[in-house]
Amino acid sequence: MSGEFSSADGQLRLVNVSAGRGGKSYLAWQKTPERLEVFCRHLNQEQKRLAHHIQNLQQQIAEYKSSMEH
């Protein structure tokens, strides 16, 4: 592959990568868009789950504080 690219700019390399002969093999570039989409969906689901968990904790704290005032 010729030319330059910058991963800092969000550019993706369109080459397959491995860590030397017999070394670790990395995801083929053709699969990157699909895997990125799956990863983003997972992150969004986790964000919603954690937001719900935080909301429940805040409600429990508010109820605890209220019970301590009486």
mmCIF file of C-alpha atoms in Angstrom:
data_model
loop_
_atom_site.group_PDB
_atom_site.id
_atom_site.type_symbol
_atom_site.label_atom_id
_atom_site.label_comp_id
_atom_site.label_asym_id
_atom_site.label_seq_id
_atom_site.Cartn_x
_atom_site.Cartn_y
_atom_site.Cartn_z
ATOM 1 C CA MET A 1 0.000 0.000 0.000
ATOM 2 C CA SER A 2 1.444 3.349 -0.930
ATOM 3 C CA GLY A 3 0.695 6.809 0.385
ATOM 4 C CA GLU A 4 0.126 8.001 3.896
ATOM 5 C CA PHE A 5 -2.720 7.726 6.342
ATOM 6 C CA SER A 6 -3.405 8.923 9.852
ATOM 7 C CA SER A 7 -5.333 6.870 12.384
ATOM 8 C CA ALA A 8 -5.540 10.097 14.422
ATOM 9 C CA ASP A 9 -7.812 11.440 11.663
ATOM 10 C CA GLY A 10 -10.017 8.348 11.880
ATOM 11 C CA GLN A 11 -8.696 6.849 8.662
ATOM 12 C CA LEU A 12 -8.722 3.072 8.381
ATOM 13 C CA ARG A 13 -5.871 1.087 6.814
ATOM 14 C CA LEU A 14 -7.045 -1.117 4.003
ATOM 15 C CA VAL A 15 -4.483 -3.871 4.533
ATOM 16 C CA ASN A 16 -4.479 -7.094 6.531
ATOM 17 C CA VAL A 17 -2.128 -7.112 9.493
ATOM 18 C CA SER A 18 -0.368 -9.791 11.492
ATOM 19 C CA ALA A 19 2.405 -9.655 14.061
ATOM 20 C CA GLY A 20 5.111 -11.483 12.146
ATOM 21 C CA ARG A 21 5.215 -15.035 10.871
ATOM 22 C CA GLY A 22 3.072 -17.229 13.098
ATOM 23 C CA GLY A 23 2.173 -14.209 15.239
ATOM 24 C CA LYS A 24 -1.176 -12.779 16.190
ATOM 25 C CA SER A 25 -3.482 -12.081 13.276
ATOM 26 C CA TYR A 26 -5.750 -9.059 13.338
ATOM 27 C CA LEU A 27 -9.191 -8.415 11.887
ATOM 28 C CA ALA A 28 -9.273 -8.200 8.086
ATOM 29 C CA TRP A 29 -10.012 -4.669 6.933
ATOM 30 C CA GLN A 30 -13.084 -5.865 5.001
ATOM 31 C CA LYS A 31 -14.743 -6.811 8.293
ATOM 32 C CA THR A 32 -13.974 -3.524 10.043
ATOM 33 C CA PRO A 33 -17.192 -1.591 9.193
ATOM 34 C CA GLU A 34 -19.456 -4.431 10.371
ATOM 35 C CA ARG A 35 -17.453 -5.032 13.551
ATOM 36 C CA LEU A 36 -17.375 -1.297 14.264
ATOM 37 C CA GLU A 37 -21.159 -1.149 13.951
ATOM 38 C CA VAL A 38 -21.573 -4.115 16.316
ATOM 39 C CA PHE A 39 -19.158 -2.523 18.786
ATOM 40 C CA CYS A 40 -21.011 0.812 18.695
ATOM 41 C CA ARG A 41 -24.353 -0.945 19.277
ATOM 42 C CA HIS A 42 -22.823 -2.732 22.258
ATOM 43 C CA LEU A 43 -21.472 0.533 23.686
ATOM 44 C CA ASN A 44 -24.847 2.235 23.260
ATOM 45 C CA GLN A 45 -26.623 -0.631 25.035
ATOM 46 C CA GLU A 46 -24.134 -0.517 27.895
ATOM 47 C CA GLN A 47 -24.520 3.251 28.154
ATOM 48 C CA LYS A 48 -28.315 2.868 28.460
ATOM 49 C CA ARG A 49 -27.922 0.069 31.008
ATOM 50 C CA LEU A 50 -25.526 2.100 33.127
ATOM 51 C CA ALA A 51 -27.696 5.228 32.886
ATOM 52 C CA HIS A 52 -30.657 3.181 34.169
ATOM 53 C CA HIS A 53 -28.489 1.760 36.968
ATOM 54 C CA ILE A 54 -27.305 5.253 37.973
ATOM 55 C CA GLN A 55 -30.883 6.520 37.962
ATOM 56 C CA ASN A 56 -31.886 3.678 40.314
ATOM 57 C CA LEU A 57 -28.968 4.438 42.627
ATOM 58 C CA GLN A 58 -29.866 8.128 42.720
ATOM 59 C CA GLN A 59 -33.450 7.222 43.606
ATOM 60 C CA GLN A 60 -32.262 4.924 46.403
ATOM 61 C CA ILE A 61 -29.986 7.660 47.772
ATOM 62 C CA ALA A 62 -32.832 10.174 47.707
ATOM 63 C CA GLU A 63 -35.111 7.721 49.539
ATOM 64 C CA TYR A 64 -32.406 7.028 52.111
ATOM 65 C CA LYS A 65 -31.832 10.736 52.725
ATOM 66 C CA SER A 66 -35.553 11.286 53.045
ATOM 67 C CA SER A 67 -35.850 8.479 55.599
ATOM 68 C CA MET A 68 -33.014 9.983 57.648
ATOM 69 C CA GLU A 69 -34.816 13.326 57.870
ATOM 70 C CA HIS A 70 -37.867 11.844 59.587
#
